[in-house]
């Protein structure tokens, strides 16, 4: 386990109480990482659930949100200060910017190809991903940027496990955003339109629903959540770079598939499962096995349940 190397005493077996406390620490770490994955995975599931598109540029919207927050920090020149209030202000601006960019990307790159073969749309998504990554590299440079914000706070002790107040605050923000999205999708008029379009877009057109507007709003919401996660990552880890969205995009996609892609609550559940698996896998196998463990589990899981934890088997319409 983590912390059991580098000293002869660390090779001694742990007592039951020590093992239980270490497990609680791993659970808290897994939930924290899973909250980041969940915010990005929701965008994957929303877009796929409505237009059956795997938007592989979605992870780079997470990166774009981090750089949008960084730009606001640079422009404000420290006027916002630090702390949670500044983080929320920066996050709101980044969500609006990233959501707007997601709408533009859908209008320019995906809408003209909506009736094209899916392979063409998939290649376009990969191209949009590279365009975003290297466009940011040209604009900001290839070297990592330092996030000039710090969410201060002490460390809390929970039954022997430790978690910082900054981690708790970010997890709380993620939970609030996820609950807000779930409420919007299930109880608002826009949410009803989204669910209707996901069932039968042609029938929605006949009923007078503006399908293009619904899809555009879906991209806005999914992109905004990814942007919020990017800001939180920048604030917590302290550095951002133009490739930071690649791996988390794949992890979020993995989480969405584990939960049942197209199912919002499934995406959150899959993200939590993936975060916990990574936390325990790193503790027992080592950090170099993090990605091997995550994607290896995806392969094994899909052989047993290809539709995901909350996914439903569906039949393609002809």
mmCIF file of C-alpha atoms in Angstrom:
data_model
loop_
_atom_site.group_PDB
_atom_site.id
_atom_site.type_symbol
_atom_site.label_atom_id
_atom_site.label_comp_id
_atom_site.label_asym_id
_atom_site.label_seq_id
_atom_site.Cartn_x
_atom_site.Cartn_y
_atom_site.Cartn_z
ATOM 1 C CA UNK A 1 0.000 0.000 0.000
ATOM 2 C CA UNK A 2 1.002 3.654 -0.299
ATOM 3 C CA UNK A 3 3.502 4.630 2.342
ATOM 4 C CA UNK A 4 4.687 1.045 2.954
ATOM 5 C CA UNK A 5 7.993 1.324 1.131
ATOM 6 C CA UNK A 6 11.342 2.863 1.928
ATOM 7 C CA UNK A 7 11.629 1.665 5.532
ATOM 8 C CA UNK A 8 12.057 -1.854 6.953
ATOM 9 C CA UNK A 9 9.217 -1.307 9.421
ATOM 10 C CA UNK A 10 6.882 -0.620 6.527
ATOM 11 C CA UNK A 11 7.159 -4.261 5.513
ATOM 12 C CA UNK A 12 5.429 -5.355 8.714
ATOM 13 C CA UNK A 13 1.769 -6.394 8.280
ATOM 14 C CA UNK A 14 -0.801 -3.742 9.107
ATOM 15 C CA UNK A 15 -3.199 -4.219 11.982
ATOM 16 C CA UNK A 16 -6.922 -4.411 11.231
ATOM 17 C CA UNK A 17 -7.476 -0.847 12.479
ATOM 18 C CA UNK A 18 -4.607 0.536 10.362
ATOM 19 C CA UNK A 19 -5.870 -1.308 7.303
ATOM 20 C CA UNK A 20 -9.391 0.040 7.835
ATOM 21 C CA UNK A 21 -8.123 3.632 8.167
ATOM 22 C CA UNK A 22 -5.949 3.263 5.072
ATOM 23 C CA UNK A 23 -8.938 1.938 3.161
ATOM 24 C CA UNK A 24 -11.009 4.942 4.224
ATOM 25 C CA UNK A 25 -8.212 7.220 3.009
ATOM 26 C CA UNK A 26 -8.250 5.435 -0.344
ATOM 27 C CA UNK A 27 -12.034 5.771 -0.557
ATOM 28 C CA UNK A 28 -11.841 9.533 0.056
ATOM 29 C CA UNK A 29 -9.080 9.876 -2.556
ATOM 30 C CA UNK A 30 -11.106 7.845 -5.040
ATOM 31 C CA UNK A 31 -14.205 9.979 -4.493
ATOM 32 C CA UNK A 32 -12.187 13.159 -5.014
ATOM 33 C CA UNK A 33 -10.698 11.964 -8.308
ATOM 34 C CA UNK A 34 -14.054 10.507 -9.337
ATOM 35 C CA UNK A 35 -15.727 13.907 -8.949
ATOM 36 C CA UNK A 36 -13.432 15.308 -11.668
ATOM 37 C CA UNK A 37 -14.125 12.350 -13.937
ATOM 38 C CA UNK A 38 -17.871 12.703 -13.355
ATOM 39 C CA UNK A 39 -18.062 16.335 -14.504
ATOM 40 C CA UNK A 40 -16.338 15.450 -17.777
ATOM 41 C CA UNK A 41 -18.139 12.111 -18.234
ATOM 42 C CA UNK A 42 -21.530 13.828 -18.031
ATOM 43 C CA UNK A 43 -20.769 15.746 -21.223
ATOM 44 C CA UNK A 44 -19.888 12.538 -23.046
ATOM 45 C CA UNK A 45 -23.152 10.909 -21.956
ATOM 46 C CA UNK A 46 -25.309 13.946 -22.740
ATOM 47 C CA UNK A 47 -24.034 14.304 -26.286
ATOM 48 C CA UNK A 48 -24.086 10.584 -27.001
ATOM 49 C CA UNK A 49 -27.542 10.189 -25.502
ATOM 50 C CA UNK A 50 -29.016 12.789 -27.861
ATOM 51 C CA UNK A 51 -27.161 12.491 -31.178
ATOM 52 C CA UNK A 52 -25.146 9.261 -30.665
ATOM 53 C CA UNK A 53 -21.865 11.141 -31.132
ATOM 54 C CA UNK A 54 -18.656 10.226 -29.331
ATOM 55 C CA UNK A 55 -17.155 13.682 -28.988
ATOM 56 C CA UNK A 56 -13.475 12.850 -28.492
ATOM 57 C CA UNK A 57 -12.705 16.567 -28.321
ATOM 58 C CA UNK A 58 -14.640 16.761 -25.056
ATOM 59 C CA UNK A 59 -11.586 16.141 -22.868
ATOM 60 C CA UNK A 60 -9.912 19.121 -24.486
ATOM 61 C CA UNK A 61 -12.822 21.322 -23.417
ATOM 62 C CA UNK A 62 -11.709 20.474 -19.870
ATOM 63 C CA UNK A 63 -8.288 21.825 -20.837
ATOM 64 C CA UNK A 64 -9.878 24.860 -22.491
ATOM 65 C CA UNK A 65 -11.780 25.643 -19.296
ATOM 66 C CA UNK A 66 -8.542 25.549 -17.314
ATOM 67 C CA UNK A 67 -6.937 28.018 -19.728
ATOM 68 C CA UNK A 68 -10.039 30.238 -19.714
ATOM 69 C CA UNK A 69 -9.675 30.478 -15.937
ATOM 70 C CA UNK A 70 -5.962 31.110 -16.287
ATOM 71 C CA UNK A 71 -6.664 33.955 -18.733
ATOM 72 C CA UNK A 72 -9.093 35.557 -16.302
ATOM 73 C CA UNK A 73 -6.525 35.281 -13.519
ATOM 74 C CA UNK A 74 -3.912 36.925 -15.737
ATOM 75 C CA UNK A 75 -6.240 39.746 -16.827
ATOM 76 C CA UNK A 76 -7.421 40.465 -13.296
ATOM 77 C CA UNK A 77 -3.785 40.687 -12.135
ATOM 78 C CA UNK A 78 -4.600 39.427 -8.657
ATOM 79 C CA UNK A 79 -7.638 41.679 -8.143
ATOM 80 C CA UNK A 80 -9.792 38.632 -7.421
ATOM 81 C CA UNK A 81 -7.433 37.483 -4.711
ATOM 82 C CA UNK A 82 -7.484 33.847 -3.709
ATOM 83 C CA UNK A 83 -9.764 31.482 -1.926
ATOM 84 C CA UNK A 84 -13.068 29.832 -2.655
ATOM 85 C CA UNK A 85 -14.940 32.981 -3.726
ATOM 86 C CA UNK A 86 -12.342 33.757 -6.396
ATOM 87 C CA UNK A 87 -12.415 30.136 -7.540
ATOM 88 C CA UNK A 88 -16.203 30.219 -7.993
ATOM 89 C CA UNK A 89 -16.036 33.537 -9.894
ATOM 90 C CA UNK A 90 -13.361 32.219 -12.226
ATOM 91 C CA UNK A 91 -15.271 28.980 -12.653
ATOM 92 C CA UNK A 92 -18.465 30.756 -13.721
ATOM 93 C CA UNK A 93 -16.619 32.754 -16.385
ATOM 94 C CA UNK A 94 -14.784 29.628 -17.601
ATOM 95 C CA UNK A 95 -18.051 27.677 -17.785
ATOM 96 C CA UNK A 96 -19.673 30.376 -19.913
ATOM 97 C CA UNK A 97 -16.636 30.599 -22.202
ATOM 98 C CA UNK A 98 -16.236 26.842 -22.554
ATOM 99 C CA UNK A 99 -19.950 26.258 -23.008
ATOM 100 C CA UNK A 100 -20.079 28.890 -25.745
ATOM 101 C CA UNK A 101 -17.100 27.322 -27.478
ATOM 102 C CA UNK A 102 -18.822 23.933 -27.296
ATOM 103 C CA UNK A 103 -21.856 25.397 -29.052
ATOM 104 C CA UNK A 104 -19.659 26.906 -31.766
ATOM 105 C CA UNK A 105 -17.826 23.610 -32.227
ATOM 106 C CA UNK A 106 -21.122 21.760 -32.634
ATOM 107 C CA UNK A 107 -22.372 24.311 -35.159
ATOM 108 C CA UNK A 108 -19.197 24.386 -37.246
ATOM 109 C CA UNK A 109 -17.791 20.867 -36.996
ATOM 110 C CA UNK A 110 -20.645 18.481 -36.191
ATOM 111 C CA UNK A 111 -23.948 19.873 -37.441
ATOM 112 C CA UNK A 112 -22.992 19.760 -41.156
ATOM 113 C CA UNK A 113 -22.083 16.077 -40.708
ATOM 114 C CA UNK A 114 -25.167 15.012 -38.764
ATOM 115 C CA UNK A 115 -26.427 12.825 -41.606
ATOM 116 C CA UNK A 116 -22.941 11.685 -42.657
ATOM 117 C CA UNK A 117 -21.499 8.240 -41.844
ATOM 118 C CA UNK A 118 -20.466 7.953 -38.206
ATOM 119 C CA UNK A 119 -16.851 7.326 -39.134
ATOM 120 C CA UNK A 120 -16.679 10.769 -40.750
ATOM 121 C CA UNK A 121 -18.027 12.401 -37.593
ATOM 122 C CA UNK A 122 -15.608 10.420 -35.422
ATOM 123 C CA UNK A 123 -12.625 11.542 -37.509
ATOM 124 C CA UNK A 124 -13.894 15.125 -37.295
ATOM 125 C CA UNK A 125 -14.024 14.832 -33.501
ATOM 126 C CA UNK A 126 -10.413 13.621 -33.422
ATOM 127 C CA UNK A 127 -9.433 16.519 -35.685
ATOM 128 C CA UNK A 128 -11.233 18.995 -33.420
ATOM 129 C CA UNK A 129 -9.313 17.557 -30.472
ATOM 130 C CA UNK A 130 -5.934 18.114 -32.108
ATOM 131 C CA UNK A 131 -6.959 21.568 -33.316
ATOM 132 C CA UNK A 132 -7.872 22.568 -29.748
ATOM 133 C CA UNK A 133 -4.721 21.151 -28.199
ATOM 134 C CA UNK A 134 -2.235 22.699 -30.578
ATOM 135 C CA UNK A 135 -4.211 25.916 -30.942
ATOM 136 C CA UNK A 136 -3.777 26.417 -27.182
ATOM 137 C CA UNK A 137 -0.114 25.419 -27.504
ATOM 138 C CA UNK A 138 0.401 28.172 -30.088
ATOM 139 C CA UNK A 139 -1.547 30.754 -28.065
ATOM 140 C CA UNK A 140 -0.034 30.066 -24.635
ATOM 141 C CA UNK A 141 3.136 28.137 -25.435
ATOM 142 C CA UNK A 142 3.968 24.459 -24.908
ATOM 143 C CA UNK A 143 5.331 24.858 -21.367
ATOM 144 C CA UNK A 144 3.018 24.376 -18.353
ATOM 145 C CA UNK A 145 1.415 27.468 -16.847
ATOM 146 C CA UNK A 146 1.163 28.128 -13.115
ATOM 147 C CA UNK A 147 -2.304 28.763 -11.699
ATOM 148 C CA UNK A 148 -2.106 31.850 -9.505
ATOM 149 C CA UNK A 149 -4.846 30.871 -7.103
ATOM 150 C CA UNK A 150 -4.836 28.843 -3.940
ATOM 151 C CA UNK A 151 -7.814 27.499 -2.059
ATOM 152 C CA UNK A 152 -6.564 27.525 1.507
ATOM 153 C CA UNK A 153 -7.860 25.469 4.364
ATOM 154 C CA UNK A 154 -6.846 23.047 7.022
ATOM 155 C CA UNK A 155 -6.911 19.279 7.069
ATOM 156 C CA UNK A 156 -9.797 17.353 8.552
ATOM 157 C CA UNK A 157 -9.416 14.000 10.271
ATOM 158 C CA UNK A 158 -12.251 11.562 9.578
ATOM 159 C CA UNK A 159 -11.936 8.291 11.478
ATOM 160 C CA UNK A 160 -8.184 8.367 11.014
ATOM 161 C CA UNK A 161 -8.256 9.380 7.349
ATOM 162 C CA UNK A 162 -7.311 12.885 6.250
ATOM 163 C CA UNK A 163 -8.900 15.178 3.691
ATOM 164 C CA UNK A 164 -8.242 18.855 3.114
ATOM 165 C CA UNK A 165 -10.905 21.528 3.191
ATOM 166 C CA UNK A 166 -9.977 22.433 -0.390
ATOM 167 C CA UNK A 167 -10.769 18.885 -1.503
ATOM 168 C CA UNK A 168 -14.083 18.946 0.343
ATOM 169 C CA UNK A 169 -14.983 22.305 -1.185
ATOM 170 C CA UNK A 170 -14.234 21.102 -4.711
ATOM 171 C CA UNK A 171 -16.167 17.884 -4.184
ATOM 172 C CA UNK A 172 -19.101 19.933 -2.870
ATOM 173 C CA UNK A 173 -18.994 22.198 -5.952
ATOM 174 C CA UNK A 174 -18.944 19.135 -8.214
ATOM 175 C CA UNK A 175 -21.914 17.602 -6.391
ATOM 176 C CA UNK A 176 -23.899 20.858 -6.645
ATOM 177 C CA UNK A 177 -23.229 21.062 -10.391
ATOM 178 C CA UNK A 178 -24.219 17.438 -10.920
ATOM 179 C CA UNK A 179 -27.443 17.821 -8.932
ATOM 180 C CA UNK A 180 -28.265 21.023 -10.833
ATOM 181 C CA UNK A 181 -27.786 19.248 -14.161
ATOM 182 C CA UNK A 182 -29.865 16.254 -13.094
ATOM 183 C CA UNK A 183 -32.660 18.554 -11.917
ATOM 184 C CA UNK A 184 -32.566 20.539 -15.156
ATOM 185 C CA UNK A 185 -32.720 17.419 -17.333
ATOM 186 C CA UNK A 186 -35.507 15.763 -15.357
ATOM 187 C CA UNK A 187 -37.738 18.690 -14.396
ATOM 188 C CA UNK A 188 -37.259 21.622 -16.784
ATOM 189 C CA UNK A 189 -38.789 22.242 -20.179
ATOM 190 C CA UNK A 190 -35.328 22.167 -21.767
ATOM 191 C CA UNK A 191 -34.647 18.841 -20.096
ATOM 192 C CA UNK A 192 -37.895 17.364 -21.390
ATOM 193 C CA UNK A 193 -36.956 18.508 -24.882
ATOM 194 C CA UNK A 194 -33.540 16.858 -24.514
ATOM 195 C CA UNK A 195 -35.094 13.579 -23.441
ATOM 196 C CA UNK A 196 -37.603 13.740 -26.279
ATOM 197 C CA UNK A 197 -34.919 14.406 -28.899
ATOM 198 C CA UNK A 198 -32.844 11.514 -27.552
ATOM 199 C CA UNK A 199 -35.846 9.210 -28.113
ATOM 200 C CA UNK A 200 -36.933 10.339 -31.590
ATOM 201 C CA UNK A 201 -35.560 13.544 -33.162
ATOM 202 C CA UNK A 202 -37.729 13.202 -36.303
ATOM 203 C CA UNK A 203 -40.919 13.065 -34.271
ATOM 204 C CA UNK A 204 -39.747 16.092 -32.292
ATOM 205 C CA UNK A 205 -39.320 18.034 -35.537
ATOM 206 C CA UNK A 206 -42.875 17.154 -36.526
ATOM 207 C CA UNK A 207 -44.094 18.346 -33.115
ATOM 208 C CA UNK A 208 -42.423 21.733 -33.566
ATOM 209 C CA UNK A 209 -39.393 21.188 -31.334
ATOM 210 C CA UNK A 210 -36.297 23.096 -32.449
ATOM 211 C CA UNK A 211 -33.926 20.115 -32.474
ATOM 212 C CA UNK A 212 -30.881 22.172 -33.455
ATOM 213 C CA UNK A 213 -31.403 24.465 -30.474
ATOM 214 C CA UNK A 214 -31.794 21.503 -28.107
ATOM 215 C CA UNK A 215 -28.581 19.909 -29.357
ATOM 216 C CA UNK A 216 -26.772 23.242 -29.097
ATOM 217 C CA UNK A 217 -27.875 23.643 -25.478
ATOM 218 C CA UNK A 218 -26.737 20.115 -24.752
ATOM 219 C CA UNK A 219 -23.260 20.950 -26.004
ATOM 220 C CA UNK A 220 -23.277 24.126 -23.917
ATOM 221 C CA UNK A 221 -24.137 22.308 -20.696
ATOM 222 C CA UNK A 222 -21.705 19.436 -21.232
ATOM 223 C CA UNK A 223 -18.872 21.763 -22.220
ATOM 224 C CA UNK A 224 -19.550 24.068 -19.265
ATOM 225 C CA UNK A 225 -19.244 21.190 -16.804
ATOM 226 C CA UNK A 226 -15.956 20.114 -18.375
ATOM 227 C CA UNK A 227 -14.710 23.695 -18.101
ATOM 228 C CA UNK A 228 -15.609 23.788 -14.405
ATOM 229 C CA UNK A 229 -13.595 20.617 -13.827
ATOM 230 C CA UNK A 230 -10.636 22.173 -15.656
ATOM 231 C CA UNK A 231 -10.651 25.218 -13.383
ATOM 232 C CA UNK A 232 -10.808 23.033 -10.289
ATOM 233 C CA UNK A 233 -7.909 20.941 -11.567
ATOM 234 C CA UNK A 234 -5.823 24.039 -12.202
ATOM 235 C CA UNK A 235 -6.581 25.449 -8.761
ATOM 236 C CA UNK A 236 -5.869 22.184 -6.960
ATOM 237 C CA UNK A 237 -2.810 20.901 -8.823
ATOM 238 C CA UNK A 238 -1.355 24.354 -9.514
ATOM 239 C CA UNK A 239 -0.273 23.765 -13.121
ATOM 240 C CA UNK A 240 -1.975 23.332 -16.480
ATOM 241 C CA UNK A 241 -0.764 22.440 -19.961
ATOM 242 C CA UNK A 242 -2.214 21.988 -23.419
ATOM 243 C CA UNK A 243 -2.249 18.176 -23.216
ATOM 244 C CA UNK A 244 -3.951 17.921 -19.830
ATOM 245 C CA UNK A 245 -7.306 17.008 -21.369
ATOM 246 C CA UNK A 246 -6.115 13.942 -23.275
ATOM 247 C CA UNK A 247 -5.894 11.377 -20.490
ATOM 248 C CA UNK A 248 -8.821 12.684 -18.454
ATOM 249 C CA UNK A 249 -10.905 12.676 -21.618
ATOM 250 C CA UNK A 250 -10.180 8.977 -22.069
ATOM 251 C CA UNK A 251 -10.809 8.317 -18.371
ATOM 252 C CA UNK A 252 -14.110 10.204 -18.463
ATOM 253 C CA UNK A 253 -15.152 8.275 -21.561
ATOM 254 C CA UNK A 254 -14.233 5.068 -19.730
ATOM 255 C CA UNK A 255 -16.361 6.182 -16.770
ATOM 256 C CA UNK A 256 -19.303 6.958 -19.054
ATOM 257 C CA UNK A 257 -19.045 3.514 -20.673
ATOM 258 C CA UNK A 258 -18.774 1.747 -17.312
ATOM 259 C CA UNK A 259 -21.878 3.535 -16.061
ATOM 260 C CA UNK A 260 -23.805 3.084 -19.301
ATOM 261 C CA UNK A 261 -23.118 5.764 -21.867
ATOM 262 C CA UNK A 262 -26.141 7.976 -22.463
ATOM 263 C CA UNK A 263 -27.265 7.634 -18.828
ATOM 264 C CA UNK A 264 -26.354 10.695 -16.729
ATOM 265 C CA UNK A 265 -26.569 8.988 -13.364
ATOM 266 C CA UNK A 266 -24.665 6.080 -14.839
ATOM 267 C CA UNK A 267 -21.867 8.446 -15.855
ATOM 268 C CA UNK A 268 -21.563 9.667 -12.256
ATOM 269 C CA UNK A 269 -21.635 6.112 -10.920
ATOM 270 C CA UNK A 270 -19.029 4.986 -13.454
ATOM 271 C CA UNK A 271 -16.783 7.917 -12.515
ATOM 272 C CA UNK A 272 -16.974 7.011 -8.822
ATOM 273 C CA UNK A 273 -16.221 3.361 -9.592
ATOM 274 C CA UNK A 274 -13.251 4.342 -11.754
ATOM 275 C CA UNK A 275 -11.921 6.755 -9.136
ATOM 276 C CA UNK A 276 -12.097 4.088 -6.437
ATOM 277 C CA UNK A 277 -10.491 1.487 -8.670
ATOM 278 C CA UNK A 278 -7.617 3.817 -9.459
ATOM 279 C CA UNK A 279 -7.139 4.754 -5.814
ATOM 280 C CA UNK A 280 -6.959 1.167 -4.627
ATOM 281 C CA UNK A 281 -5.012 0.037 -7.693
ATOM 282 C CA UNK A 282 -2.312 2.658 -7.179
ATOM 283 C CA UNK A 283 -2.080 1.803 -3.479
ATOM 284 C CA UNK A 284 -1.617 -1.914 -4.034
ATOM 285 C CA UNK A 285 0.151 -2.005 -7.421
ATOM 286 C CA UNK A 286 1.944 1.358 -7.707
ATOM 287 C CA UNK A 287 1.275 4.610 -9.541
ATOM 288 C CA UNK A 288 2.797 3.328 -12.779
ATOM 289 C CA UNK A 289 -0.107 0.868 -13.028
ATOM 290 C CA UNK A 290 -2.821 3.544 -12.757
ATOM 291 C CA UNK A 291 -3.796 3.663 -16.429
ATOM 292 C CA UNK A 292 -3.188 -0.038 -17.036
ATOM 293 C CA UNK A 293 -5.506 -0.863 -14.166
ATOM 294 C CA UNK A 294 -8.254 1.534 -15.312
ATOM 295 C CA UNK A 295 -8.374 0.527 -18.962
ATOM 296 C CA UNK A 296 -7.750 -3.141 -18.200
ATOM 297 C CA UNK A 297 -10.795 -3.116 -15.944
ATOM 298 C CA UNK A 298 -12.836 -1.496 -18.745
ATOM 299 C CA UNK A 299 -11.968 -4.348 -21.114
ATOM 300 C CA UNK A 300 -12.854 -7.018 -18.565
ATOM 301 C CA UNK A 301 -16.016 -5.237 -17.482
ATOM 302 C CA UNK A 302 -17.371 -4.836 -21.012
ATOM 303 C CA UNK A 303 -16.964 -8.549 -21.692
ATOM 304 C CA UNK A 304 -19.343 -9.194 -18.789
ATOM 305 C CA UNK A 305 -21.736 -6.232 -19.139
ATOM 306 C CA UNK A 306 -21.316 -4.425 -22.473
ATOM 307 C CA UNK A 307 -24.200 -2.022 -21.776
ATOM 308 C CA UNK A 308 -22.626 -0.668 -18.561
ATOM 309 C CA UNK A 309 -23.934 -0.586 -15.008
ATOM 310 C CA UNK A 310 -27.087 1.435 -15.721
ATOM 311 C CA UNK A 311 -27.197 1.150 -19.491
ATOM 312 C CA UNK A 312 -30.031 -0.488 -21.364
ATOM 313 C CA UNK A 313 -29.809 -2.699 -24.398
ATOM 314 C CA UNK A 314 -31.225 -0.778 -27.351
ATOM 315 C CA UNK A 315 -31.993 -1.692 -30.942
ATOM 316 C CA UNK A 316 -30.741 0.484 -33.784
ATOM 317 C CA UNK A 317 -33.539 2.134 -35.772
ATOM 318 C CA UNK A 318 -33.429 1.427 -39.459
#
